[in-house]
XYZ file of C-alpha atoms in Angstrom:
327
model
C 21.413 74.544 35.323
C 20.213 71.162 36.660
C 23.487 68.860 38.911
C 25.093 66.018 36.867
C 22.531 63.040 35.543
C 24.532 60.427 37.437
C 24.610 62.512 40.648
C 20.829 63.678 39.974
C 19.761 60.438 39.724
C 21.252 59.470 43.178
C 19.978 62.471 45.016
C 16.415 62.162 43.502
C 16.564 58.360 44.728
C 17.380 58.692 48.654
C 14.886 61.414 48.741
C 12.528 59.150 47.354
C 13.273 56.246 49.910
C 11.527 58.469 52.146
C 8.133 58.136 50.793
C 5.080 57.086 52.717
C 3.588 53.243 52.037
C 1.058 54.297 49.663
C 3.287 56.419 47.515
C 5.861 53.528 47.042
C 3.207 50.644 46.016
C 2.137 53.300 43.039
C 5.742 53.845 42.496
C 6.286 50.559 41.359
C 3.300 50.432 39.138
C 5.348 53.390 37.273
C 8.520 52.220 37.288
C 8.070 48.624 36.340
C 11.045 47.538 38.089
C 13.275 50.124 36.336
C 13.093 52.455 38.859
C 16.400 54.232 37.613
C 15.239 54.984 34.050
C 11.776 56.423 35.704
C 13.732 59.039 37.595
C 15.530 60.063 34.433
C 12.895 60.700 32.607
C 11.240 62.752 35.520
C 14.574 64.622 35.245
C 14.886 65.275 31.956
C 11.409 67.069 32.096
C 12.504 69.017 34.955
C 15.837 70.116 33.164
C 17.700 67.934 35.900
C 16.832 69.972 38.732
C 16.586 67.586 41.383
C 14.028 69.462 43.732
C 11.707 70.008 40.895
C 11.888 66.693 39.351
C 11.221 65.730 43.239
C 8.029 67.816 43.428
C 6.756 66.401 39.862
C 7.156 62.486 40.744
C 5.458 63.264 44.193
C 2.499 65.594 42.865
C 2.202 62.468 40.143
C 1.697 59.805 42.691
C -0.630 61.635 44.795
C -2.714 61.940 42.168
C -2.367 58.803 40.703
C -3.598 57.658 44.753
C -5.981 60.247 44.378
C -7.429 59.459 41.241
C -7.247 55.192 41.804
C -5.368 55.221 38.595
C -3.585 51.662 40.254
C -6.734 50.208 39.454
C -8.309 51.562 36.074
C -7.328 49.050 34.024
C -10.294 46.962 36.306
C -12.860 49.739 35.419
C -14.113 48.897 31.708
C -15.824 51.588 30.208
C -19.543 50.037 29.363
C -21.499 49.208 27.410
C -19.444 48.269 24.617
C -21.601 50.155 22.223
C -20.399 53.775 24.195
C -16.616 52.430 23.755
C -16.870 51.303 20.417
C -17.971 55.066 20.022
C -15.329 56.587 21.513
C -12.898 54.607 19.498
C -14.408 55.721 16.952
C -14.153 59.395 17.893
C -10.654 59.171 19.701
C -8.757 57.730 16.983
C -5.556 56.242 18.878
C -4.276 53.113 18.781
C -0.717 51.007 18.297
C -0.261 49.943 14.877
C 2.926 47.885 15.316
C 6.747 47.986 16.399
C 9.642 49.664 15.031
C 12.828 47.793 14.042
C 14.358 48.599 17.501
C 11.214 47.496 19.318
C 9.883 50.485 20.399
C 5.808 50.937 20.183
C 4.667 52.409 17.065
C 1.384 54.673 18.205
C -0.569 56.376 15.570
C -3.063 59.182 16.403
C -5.613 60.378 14.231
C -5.386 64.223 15.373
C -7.330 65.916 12.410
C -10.539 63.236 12.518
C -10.930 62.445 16.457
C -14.418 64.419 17.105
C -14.414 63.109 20.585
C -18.342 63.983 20.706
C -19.962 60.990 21.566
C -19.190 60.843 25.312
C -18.058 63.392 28.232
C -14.821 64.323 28.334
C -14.466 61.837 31.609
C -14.551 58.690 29.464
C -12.159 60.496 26.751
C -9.521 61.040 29.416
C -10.215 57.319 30.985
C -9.713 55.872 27.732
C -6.661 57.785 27.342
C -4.945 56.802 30.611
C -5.706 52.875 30.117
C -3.990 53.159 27.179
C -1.150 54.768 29.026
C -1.488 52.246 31.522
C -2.063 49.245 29.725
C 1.081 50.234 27.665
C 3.267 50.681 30.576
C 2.010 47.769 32.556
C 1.689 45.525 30.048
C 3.161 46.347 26.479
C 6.696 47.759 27.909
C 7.515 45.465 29.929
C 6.921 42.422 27.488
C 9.070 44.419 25.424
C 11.814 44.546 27.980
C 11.393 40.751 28.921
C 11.502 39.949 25.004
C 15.091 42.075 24.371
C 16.566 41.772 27.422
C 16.885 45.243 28.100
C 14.695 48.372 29.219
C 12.568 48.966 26.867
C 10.407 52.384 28.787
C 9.197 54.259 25.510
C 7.281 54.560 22.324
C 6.918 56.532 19.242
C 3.888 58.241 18.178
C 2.602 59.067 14.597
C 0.039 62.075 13.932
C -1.808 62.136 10.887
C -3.619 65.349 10.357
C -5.719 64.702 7.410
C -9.011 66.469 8.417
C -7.572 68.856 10.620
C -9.863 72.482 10.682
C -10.742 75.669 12.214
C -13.210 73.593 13.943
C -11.190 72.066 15.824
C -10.554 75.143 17.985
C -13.676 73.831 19.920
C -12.005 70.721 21.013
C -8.873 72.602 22.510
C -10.011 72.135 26.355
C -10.204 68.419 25.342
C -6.803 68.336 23.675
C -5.238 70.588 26.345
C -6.652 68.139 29.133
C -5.125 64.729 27.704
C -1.867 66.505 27.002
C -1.631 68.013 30.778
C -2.114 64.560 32.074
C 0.813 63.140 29.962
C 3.211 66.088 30.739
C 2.538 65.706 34.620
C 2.184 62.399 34.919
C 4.147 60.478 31.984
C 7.201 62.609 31.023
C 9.142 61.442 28.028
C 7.061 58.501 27.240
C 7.605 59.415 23.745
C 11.134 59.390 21.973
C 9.848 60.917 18.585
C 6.733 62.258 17.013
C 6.581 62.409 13.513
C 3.479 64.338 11.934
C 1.939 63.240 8.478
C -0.481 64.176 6.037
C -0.262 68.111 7.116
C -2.811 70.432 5.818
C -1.801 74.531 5.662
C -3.567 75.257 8.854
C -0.965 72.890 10.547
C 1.737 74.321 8.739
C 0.780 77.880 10.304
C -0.014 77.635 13.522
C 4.029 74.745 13.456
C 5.160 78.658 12.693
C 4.500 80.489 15.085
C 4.401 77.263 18.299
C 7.940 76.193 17.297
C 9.956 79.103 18.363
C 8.017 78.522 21.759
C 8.981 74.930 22.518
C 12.051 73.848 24.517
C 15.011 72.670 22.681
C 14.627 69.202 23.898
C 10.539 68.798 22.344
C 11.350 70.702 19.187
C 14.348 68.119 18.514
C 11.642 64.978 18.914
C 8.740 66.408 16.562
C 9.775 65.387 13.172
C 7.523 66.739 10.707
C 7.392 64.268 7.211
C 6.661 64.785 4.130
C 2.764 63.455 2.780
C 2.313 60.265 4.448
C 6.017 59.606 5.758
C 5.540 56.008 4.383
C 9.460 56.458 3.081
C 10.561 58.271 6.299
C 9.104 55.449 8.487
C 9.673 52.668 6.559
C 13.657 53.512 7.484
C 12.957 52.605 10.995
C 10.022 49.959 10.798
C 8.491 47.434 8.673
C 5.825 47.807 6.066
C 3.293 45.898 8.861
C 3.930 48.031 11.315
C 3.280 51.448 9.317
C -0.592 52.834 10.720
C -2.621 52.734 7.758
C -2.681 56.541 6.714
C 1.204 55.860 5.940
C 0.627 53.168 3.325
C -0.162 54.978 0.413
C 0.139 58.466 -0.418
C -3.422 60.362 -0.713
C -5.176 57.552 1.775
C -7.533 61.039 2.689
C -8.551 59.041 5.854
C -7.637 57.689 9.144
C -10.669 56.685 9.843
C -11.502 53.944 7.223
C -9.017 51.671 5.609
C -9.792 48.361 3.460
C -10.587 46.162 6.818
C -11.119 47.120 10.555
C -8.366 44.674 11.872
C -6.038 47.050 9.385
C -7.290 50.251 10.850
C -5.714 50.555 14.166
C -8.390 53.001 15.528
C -10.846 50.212 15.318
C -11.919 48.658 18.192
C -11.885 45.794 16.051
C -8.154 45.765 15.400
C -6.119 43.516 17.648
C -4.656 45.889 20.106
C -7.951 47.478 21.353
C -9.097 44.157 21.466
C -6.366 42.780 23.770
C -6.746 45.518 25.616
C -10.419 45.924 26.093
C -10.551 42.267 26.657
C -7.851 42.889 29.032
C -9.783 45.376 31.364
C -13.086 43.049 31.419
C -11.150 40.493 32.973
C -9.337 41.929 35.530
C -12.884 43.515 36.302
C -14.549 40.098 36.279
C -12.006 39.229 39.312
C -14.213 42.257 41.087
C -17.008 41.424 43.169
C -19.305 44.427 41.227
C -18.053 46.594 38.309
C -17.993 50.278 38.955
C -19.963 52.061 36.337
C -19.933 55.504 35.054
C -17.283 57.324 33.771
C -13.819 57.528 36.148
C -13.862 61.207 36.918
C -9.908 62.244 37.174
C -8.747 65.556 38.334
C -6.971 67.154 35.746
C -3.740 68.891 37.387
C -3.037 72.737 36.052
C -1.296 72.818 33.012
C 2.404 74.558 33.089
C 2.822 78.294 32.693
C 4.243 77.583 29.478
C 2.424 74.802 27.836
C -0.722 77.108 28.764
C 1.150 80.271 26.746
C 1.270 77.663 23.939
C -2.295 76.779 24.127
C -3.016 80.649 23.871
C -0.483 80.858 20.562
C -2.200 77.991 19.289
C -6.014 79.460 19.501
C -5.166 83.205 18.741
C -3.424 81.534 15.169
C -7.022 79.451 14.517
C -9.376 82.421 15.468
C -7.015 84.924 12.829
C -7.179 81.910 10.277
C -11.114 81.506 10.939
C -11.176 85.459 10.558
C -9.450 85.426 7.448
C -11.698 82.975 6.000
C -14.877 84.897 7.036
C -14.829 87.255 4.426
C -15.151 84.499 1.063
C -17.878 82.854 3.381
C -20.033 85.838 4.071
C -20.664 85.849 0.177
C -22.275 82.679 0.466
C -25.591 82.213 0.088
Protein backbone atom coordinates (compact mmCIF):
# COMPACT_ATOMS: atom_id res chain seq x y z
CA UNK A 1 0.00 0.00 0.00
CA UNK A 2 1.68 3.17 -1.33
CA UNK A 3 1.45 6.70 1.60
CA UNK A 4 -1.24 9.31 0.71
CA UNK A 5 -0.86 11.13 -2.99
CA UNK A 6 -0.63 14.54 -1.32
CA UNK A 7 1.96 13.34 1.23
CA UNK A 8 3.72 11.12 -1.61
CA UNK A 9 4.06 13.82 -3.67
CA UNK A 10 5.90 15.91 -0.97
CA UNK A 11 8.23 13.19 0.12
CA UNK A 12 9.14 12.21 -3.53
CA UNK A 13 9.91 16.10 -4.05
CA UNK A 14 12.58 16.91 -1.14
CA UNK A 15 14.23 13.73 -2.05
CA UNK A 16 14.45 14.93 -5.38
CA UNK A 17 15.96 18.43 -4.40
CA UNK A 18 18.87 16.41 -3.73
CA UNK A 19 19.80 15.54 -7.16
CA UNK A 20 23.14 16.18 -8.78
CA UNK A 21 23.36 19.24 -11.61
CA UNK A 22 23.01 17.06 -14.48
CA UNK A 23 20.02 15.14 -13.24
CA UNK A 24 18.01 18.41 -12.55
CA UNK A 25 18.69 20.20 -16.12
CA UNK A 26 17.03 16.74 -17.67
CA UNK A 27 14.45 17.04 -15.04
CA UNK A 28 13.11 20.00 -16.39
CA UNK A 29 13.12 18.84 -19.93
CA UNK A 30 10.49 16.16 -18.39
CA UNK A 31 8.57 18.08 -16.38
CA UNK A 32 7.97 21.12 -18.48
CA UNK A 33 7.55 23.31 -15.63
CA UNK A 34 4.90 21.05 -14.02
CA UNK A 35 7.10 19.40 -11.96
CA UNK A 36 4.18 18.30 -9.53
CA UNK A 37 2.05 16.47 -12.12
CA UNK A 38 5.49 14.61 -13.34
CA UNK A 39 5.92 13.09 -9.91
CA UNK A 40 2.34 11.87 -9.94
CA UNK A 41 2.48 10.17 -12.73
CA UNK A 42 5.87 8.49 -11.67
CA UNK A 43 3.71 7.53 -8.65
CA UNK A 44 0.91 6.24 -10.00
CA UNK A 45 3.16 3.69 -11.95
CA UNK A 46 4.86 2.80 -8.86
CA UNK A 47 1.47 2.22 -6.95
CA UNK A 48 2.47 5.38 -4.77
CA UNK A 49 5.32 3.89 -3.16
CA UNK A 50 7.52 6.68 -2.70
CA UNK A 51 10.99 4.80 -2.70
CA UNK A 52 10.12 3.04 -5.84
CA UNK A 53 8.67 5.84 -7.70
CA UNK A 54 12.15 7.47 -6.39
CA UNK A 55 14.28 4.73 -7.98
CA UNK A 56 12.14 4.91 -11.41
CA UNK A 57 12.48 8.89 -11.97
CA UNK A 58 16.29 8.52 -11.08
CA UNK A 59 17.07 5.26 -13.26
CA UNK A 60 14.97 7.49 -16.06
CA UNK A 61 17.22 10.45 -15.95
CA UNK A 62 20.36 8.61 -15.93
CA UNK A 63 19.51 7.18 -18.85
CA UNK A 64 18.03 9.88 -20.48
CA UNK A 65 21.97 11.57 -19.57
CA UNK A 66 23.18 8.44 -20.69
CA UNK A 67 21.51 8.08 -23.80
CA UNK A 68 21.72 12.26 -24.82
CA UNK A 69 18.02 11.98 -25.16
CA UNK A 70 18.17 16.16 -24.11
CA UNK A 71 19.37 16.53 -27.44
CA UNK A 72 17.65 14.08 -30.04
CA UNK A 73 15.34 16.21 -31.30
CA UNK A 74 18.87 17.93 -33.00
CA UNK A 75 19.79 14.46 -34.48
CA UNK A 76 17.54 14.08 -37.78
CA UNK A 77 17.45 10.76 -38.98
CA UNK A 78 18.95 11.07 -42.80
CA UNK A 79 18.53 10.89 -45.65
CA UNK A 80 15.03 11.66 -45.96
CA UNK A 81 14.47 8.78 -48.27
CA UNK A 82 15.44 6.15 -45.02
CA UNK A 83 12.78 8.28 -42.86
CA UNK A 84 10.23 8.51 -45.29
CA UNK A 85 10.69 4.60 -45.05
CA UNK A 86 10.35 4.20 -41.69
CA UNK A 87 7.22 6.22 -41.65
CA UNK A 88 6.12 4.20 -43.82
CA UNK A 89 6.84 1.03 -41.84
CA UNK A 90 6.19 2.56 -38.26
CA UNK A 91 2.83 3.78 -38.82
CA UNK A 92 2.38 6.43 -35.86
CA UNK A 93 1.44 9.68 -36.02
CA UNK A 94 -1.14 12.46 -34.31
CA UNK A 95 -4.19 12.79 -36.22
CA UNK A 96 -5.81 15.64 -34.27
CA UNK A 97 -7.23 16.78 -30.74
CA UNK A 98 -10.00 15.64 -28.72
CA UNK A 99 -12.76 17.99 -27.49
CA UNK A 100 -10.88 18.42 -24.14
CA UNK A 101 -7.58 19.06 -25.90
CA UNK A 102 -5.82 16.17 -25.28
CA UNK A 103 -3.54 14.64 -28.34
CA UNK A 104 -5.31 12.25 -30.42
CA UNK A 105 -2.36 9.54 -31.50
CA UNK A 106 -3.24 6.83 -33.86
CA UNK A 107 -0.99 3.75 -34.32
CA UNK A 108 -1.17 1.47 -37.05
CA UNK A 109 -0.27 -1.82 -34.92
CA UNK A 110 -1.42 -4.59 -37.45
CA UNK A 111 0.50 -2.88 -40.75
CA UNK A 112 3.86 -1.33 -39.14
CA UNK A 113 6.53 -3.93 -40.74
CA UNK A 114 9.27 -1.90 -39.27
CA UNK A 115 11.75 -3.71 -41.88
CA UNK A 116 13.31 -1.12 -43.66
CA UNK A 117 15.84 0.08 -41.06
CA UNK A 118 17.58 -1.34 -37.70
CA UNK A 119 15.76 -1.36 -34.87
CA UNK A 120 18.09 1.82 -33.65
CA UNK A 121 16.32 4.26 -35.98
CA UNK A 122 12.78 2.55 -35.05
CA UNK A 123 13.35 3.34 -31.38
CA UNK A 124 14.90 7.01 -32.32
CA UNK A 125 11.95 7.75 -34.24
CA UNK A 126 9.87 6.65 -31.48
CA UNK A 127 11.43 8.77 -28.71
CA UNK A 128 11.36 12.14 -30.91
CA UNK A 129 7.99 11.64 -31.14
CA UNK A 130 7.82 11.29 -27.41
CA UNK A 131 9.94 14.14 -27.15
CA UNK A 132 8.75 16.40 -29.61
CA UNK A 133 5.25 15.81 -28.03
CA UNK A 134 6.29 16.62 -24.61
CA UNK A 135 8.53 19.49 -25.47
CA UNK A 136 6.65 20.93 -27.87
CA UNK A 137 2.94 19.72 -28.44
CA UNK A 138 2.01 19.63 -24.49
CA UNK A 139 3.06 22.46 -23.54
CA UNK A 140 1.37 24.60 -26.38
CA UNK A 141 -1.51 22.81 -25.21
CA UNK A 142 -1.10 23.98 -21.67
CA UNK A 143 -0.22 27.65 -22.77
CA UNK A 144 -3.44 27.53 -25.13
CA UNK A 145 -6.03 26.32 -22.03
CA UNK A 146 -4.48 27.68 -19.33
CA UNK A 147 -4.02 24.66 -17.52
CA UNK A 148 -1.71 21.42 -17.48
CA UNK A 149 -2.30 19.77 -20.19
CA UNK A 150 0.64 16.45 -19.59
CA UNK A 151 -1.20 13.63 -21.68
CA UNK A 152 -2.59 12.11 -24.79
CA UNK A 153 -4.78 9.46 -26.09
CA UNK A 154 -3.76 6.83 -28.39
CA UNK A 155 -5.83 4.90 -31.06
CA UNK A 156 -4.74 1.26 -32.34
CA UNK A 157 -6.07 0.03 -35.40
CA UNK A 158 -5.30 -3.58 -35.97
CA UNK A 159 -6.43 -4.19 -39.41
CA UNK A 160 -3.59 -6.46 -40.74
CA UNK A 161 -2.61 -7.82 -37.61
CA UNK A 162 -1.08 -11.80 -38.07
CA UNK A 163 0.78 -14.67 -36.79
CA UNK A 164 3.57 -12.96 -38.42
CA UNK A 165 3.82 -10.57 -36.37
CA UNK A 166 5.27 -12.80 -33.64
CA UNK A 167 8.64 -11.92 -35.39
CA UNK A 168 8.42 -8.32 -34.58
CA UNK A 169 7.80 -8.94 -30.73
CA UNK A 170 11.55 -7.91 -29.63
CA UNK A 171 10.73 -4.70 -31.62
CA UNK A 172 7.36 -4.13 -29.99
CA UNK A 173 8.63 -5.23 -26.55
CA UNK A 174 11.63 -2.65 -26.92
CA UNK A 175 9.47 0.61 -27.72
CA UNK A 176 7.01 -0.37 -25.03
CA UNK A 177 9.94 -0.86 -22.24
CA UNK A 178 11.16 2.55 -23.08
CA UNK A 179 7.67 4.16 -22.52
CA UNK A 180 6.95 2.19 -19.25
CA UNK A 181 10.45 3.27 -17.75
CA UNK A 182 10.79 6.35 -18.99
CA UNK A 183 7.21 7.98 -19.79
CA UNK A 184 4.68 6.55 -17.27
CA UNK A 185 1.08 7.45 -17.85
CA UNK A 186 1.60 9.49 -20.88
CA UNK A 187 -1.49 7.97 -22.09
CA UNK A 188 -5.02 8.50 -20.40
CA UNK A 189 -6.92 5.95 -22.72
CA UNK A 190 -6.27 3.53 -25.49
CA UNK A 191 -8.97 2.54 -27.49
CA UNK A 192 -8.32 -0.43 -30.06
CA UNK A 193 -10.20 -0.60 -33.51
CA UNK A 194 -10.68 -2.66 -36.38
CA UNK A 195 -9.82 -6.05 -34.26
CA UNK A 196 -9.26 -9.18 -36.11
CA UNK A 197 -9.85 -12.80 -34.02
CA UNK A 198 -6.22 -13.20 -33.35
CA UNK A 199 -6.50 -9.92 -31.25
CA UNK A 200 -9.52 -10.99 -29.71
CA UNK A 201 -7.58 -14.21 -28.34
CA UNK A 202 -4.53 -13.45 -27.25
CA UNK A 203 -7.10 -9.71 -25.22
CA UNK A 204 -8.26 -13.26 -23.43
CA UNK A 205 -5.89 -14.60 -21.98
CA UNK A 206 -3.36 -10.86 -21.39
CA UNK A 207 -6.32 -9.17 -19.62
CA UNK A 208 -6.58 -11.14 -16.50
CA UNK A 209 -2.72 -10.31 -16.30
CA UNK A 210 -2.80 -6.52 -16.38
CA UNK A 211 -3.07 -4.25 -13.32
CA UNK A 212 -6.35 -2.80 -12.50
CA UNK A 213 -5.26 0.63 -13.31
CA UNK A 214 -4.07 -0.40 -17.41
CA UNK A 215 -7.02 -2.71 -17.88
CA UNK A 216 -9.44 0.34 -16.87
CA UNK A 217 -7.60 2.68 -19.78
CA UNK A 218 -7.70 0.05 -22.79
CA UNK A 219 -11.06 0.49 -24.23
CA UNK A 220 -11.65 -1.93 -26.84
CA UNK A 221 -14.45 -0.45 -29.73
CA UNK A 222 -16.46 -1.83 -31.81
CA UNK A 223 -15.25 -1.90 -35.97
CA UNK A 224 -13.75 1.36 -36.48
CA UNK A 225 -14.94 3.24 -33.18
CA UNK A 226 -15.87 6.17 -35.54
CA UNK A 227 -19.24 6.46 -33.13
CA UNK A 228 -17.26 5.79 -29.89
CA UNK A 229 -14.73 8.56 -30.76
CA UNK A 230 -16.71 10.88 -32.35
CA UNK A 231 -18.32 11.32 -28.52
CA UNK A 232 -15.12 12.80 -27.42
CA UNK A 233 -13.61 14.48 -30.67
CA UNK A 234 -14.47 15.97 -33.88
CA UNK A 235 -14.95 14.33 -37.21
CA UNK A 236 -11.26 16.11 -38.25
CA UNK A 237 -9.61 14.84 -35.67
CA UNK A 238 -10.71 11.01 -36.09
CA UNK A 239 -7.23 9.03 -37.78
CA UNK A 240 -8.39 7.92 -40.99
CA UNK A 241 -9.06 4.09 -40.30
CA UNK A 242 -12.03 5.55 -38.02
CA UNK A 243 -13.87 7.33 -40.83
CA UNK A 244 -15.67 4.76 -42.41
CA UNK A 245 -16.40 1.37 -41.44
CA UNK A 246 -14.44 -1.39 -43.66
CA UNK A 247 -11.49 1.36 -44.58
CA UNK A 248 -9.24 -2.31 -44.66
CA UNK A 249 -6.16 0.04 -44.37
CA UNK A 250 -4.12 2.30 -42.32
CA UNK A 251 -1.78 2.62 -44.58
CA UNK A 252 -3.46 4.37 -47.60
CA UNK A 253 -6.31 6.77 -47.40
CA UNK A 254 -7.68 9.19 -50.31
CA UNK A 255 -4.58 11.82 -49.81
CA UNK A 256 -1.24 11.64 -47.82
CA UNK A 257 -1.91 14.95 -45.85
CA UNK A 258 -5.22 12.75 -44.64
CA UNK A 259 -3.20 9.76 -43.67
CA UNK A 260 -1.48 10.64 -40.54
CA UNK A 261 1.29 7.97 -40.97
CA UNK A 262 2.51 9.91 -43.91
CA UNK A 263 5.40 11.75 -43.67
CA UNK A 264 3.57 13.96 -45.82
CA UNK A 265 0.82 14.79 -43.36
CA UNK A 266 1.33 17.95 -41.34
CA UNK A 267 2.50 16.66 -38.06
CA UNK A 268 5.52 14.61 -39.32
CA UNK A 269 6.19 17.46 -41.27
CA UNK A 270 6.35 19.98 -38.40
CA UNK A 271 8.15 17.74 -36.72
CA UNK A 272 10.74 16.52 -39.10
CA UNK A 273 11.15 20.05 -40.15
CA UNK A 274 11.46 20.71 -36.58
CA UNK A 275 14.56 18.42 -35.90
CA UNK A 276 16.51 19.76 -39.17
CA UNK A 277 16.51 23.02 -37.72
CA UNK A 278 17.52 22.73 -34.44
CA UNK A 279 20.31 20.50 -36.16
CA UNK A 280 21.18 23.27 -38.61
CA UNK A 281 22.06 25.44 -35.30
CA UNK A 282 24.89 22.44 -34.95
CA UNK A 283 28.21 22.98 -36.21
CA UNK A 284 28.12 19.12 -37.99
CA UNK A 285 25.11 16.74 -37.91
CA UNK A 286 25.71 13.45 -36.24
CA UNK A 287 24.85 10.66 -38.57
CA UNK A 288 23.91 7.15 -38.07
CA UNK A 289 21.36 5.83 -36.14
CA UNK A 290 21.20 7.07 -32.13
CA UNK A 291 21.96 3.79 -30.47
CA UNK A 292 19.83 3.89 -26.97
CA UNK A 293 20.17 1.35 -24.31
CA UNK A 294 17.09 -0.28 -23.84
CA UNK A 295 16.52 -0.70 -19.88
CA UNK A 296 15.16 -4.44 -18.77
CA UNK A 297 11.68 -4.77 -19.10
CA UNK A 298 9.59 -5.43 -15.65
CA UNK A 299 9.14 -8.92 -14.27
CA UNK A 300 5.69 -8.62 -15.21
CA UNK A 301 5.38 -6.86 -18.46
CA UNK A 302 8.08 -9.62 -19.54
CA UNK A 303 5.44 -12.57 -18.15
CA UNK A 304 3.04 -10.74 -20.50
CA UNK A 305 5.30 -10.79 -23.41
CA UNK A 306 5.65 -14.66 -22.77
CA UNK A 307 1.49 -14.97 -22.60
CA UNK A 308 1.40 -13.01 -25.60
CA UNK A 309 3.90 -15.33 -27.87
CA UNK A 310 2.91 -18.80 -26.35
CA UNK A 311 -1.05 -17.60 -27.59
CA UNK A 312 0.52 -16.73 -31.39
CA UNK A 313 2.78 -19.90 -31.63
CA UNK A 314 -0.66 -22.25 -30.44
CA UNK A 315 -2.71 -20.05 -33.01
CA UNK A 316 0.17 -20.53 -35.77
CA UNK A 317 0.03 -24.35 -34.67
CA UNK A 318 -3.50 -24.59 -35.09
CA UNK A 319 -3.39 -23.20 -38.44
CA UNK A 320 -0.60 -25.59 -39.62
CA UNK A 321 -2.64 -28.39 -40.21
CA UNK A 322 -5.23 -26.66 -43.26
CA UNK A 323 -1.79 -25.28 -44.62
CA UNK A 324 0.14 -28.48 -44.84
CA UNK A 325 -2.60 -29.55 -47.47
CA UNK A 326 -1.50 -26.92 -49.63
CA UNK A 327 0.17 -27.43 -52.51
Amino acid sequence: MGAHPEDAVSQLSALLENLDAPLKRTFQNVHQGYPKETLVRFLKAREWNVSKAHKMIVDSLNWRIQNEIDSVLERPIVPEDLYRSIRDSQLVGLSGYTKEGLPVFAIGVGQSTYDKASVHYYVQSHIQINEYRDRIILPMLTEKFGRPVTSCIKVLDMTGLKLSALSQIKMLTSISTVDDLNYPEKSETYYVVNVPYIFSACWKVVKPLLQERTKKKVKVLHGCGKDELLKIMDYSSLPHFCRREGSGSSKHSSTDTDNCFSLDHPFHKELYGHINKQASHKELIKMGSLHVSIPDADPDDAKIVEVIQAEFQKMSEQTEPTNGHKD
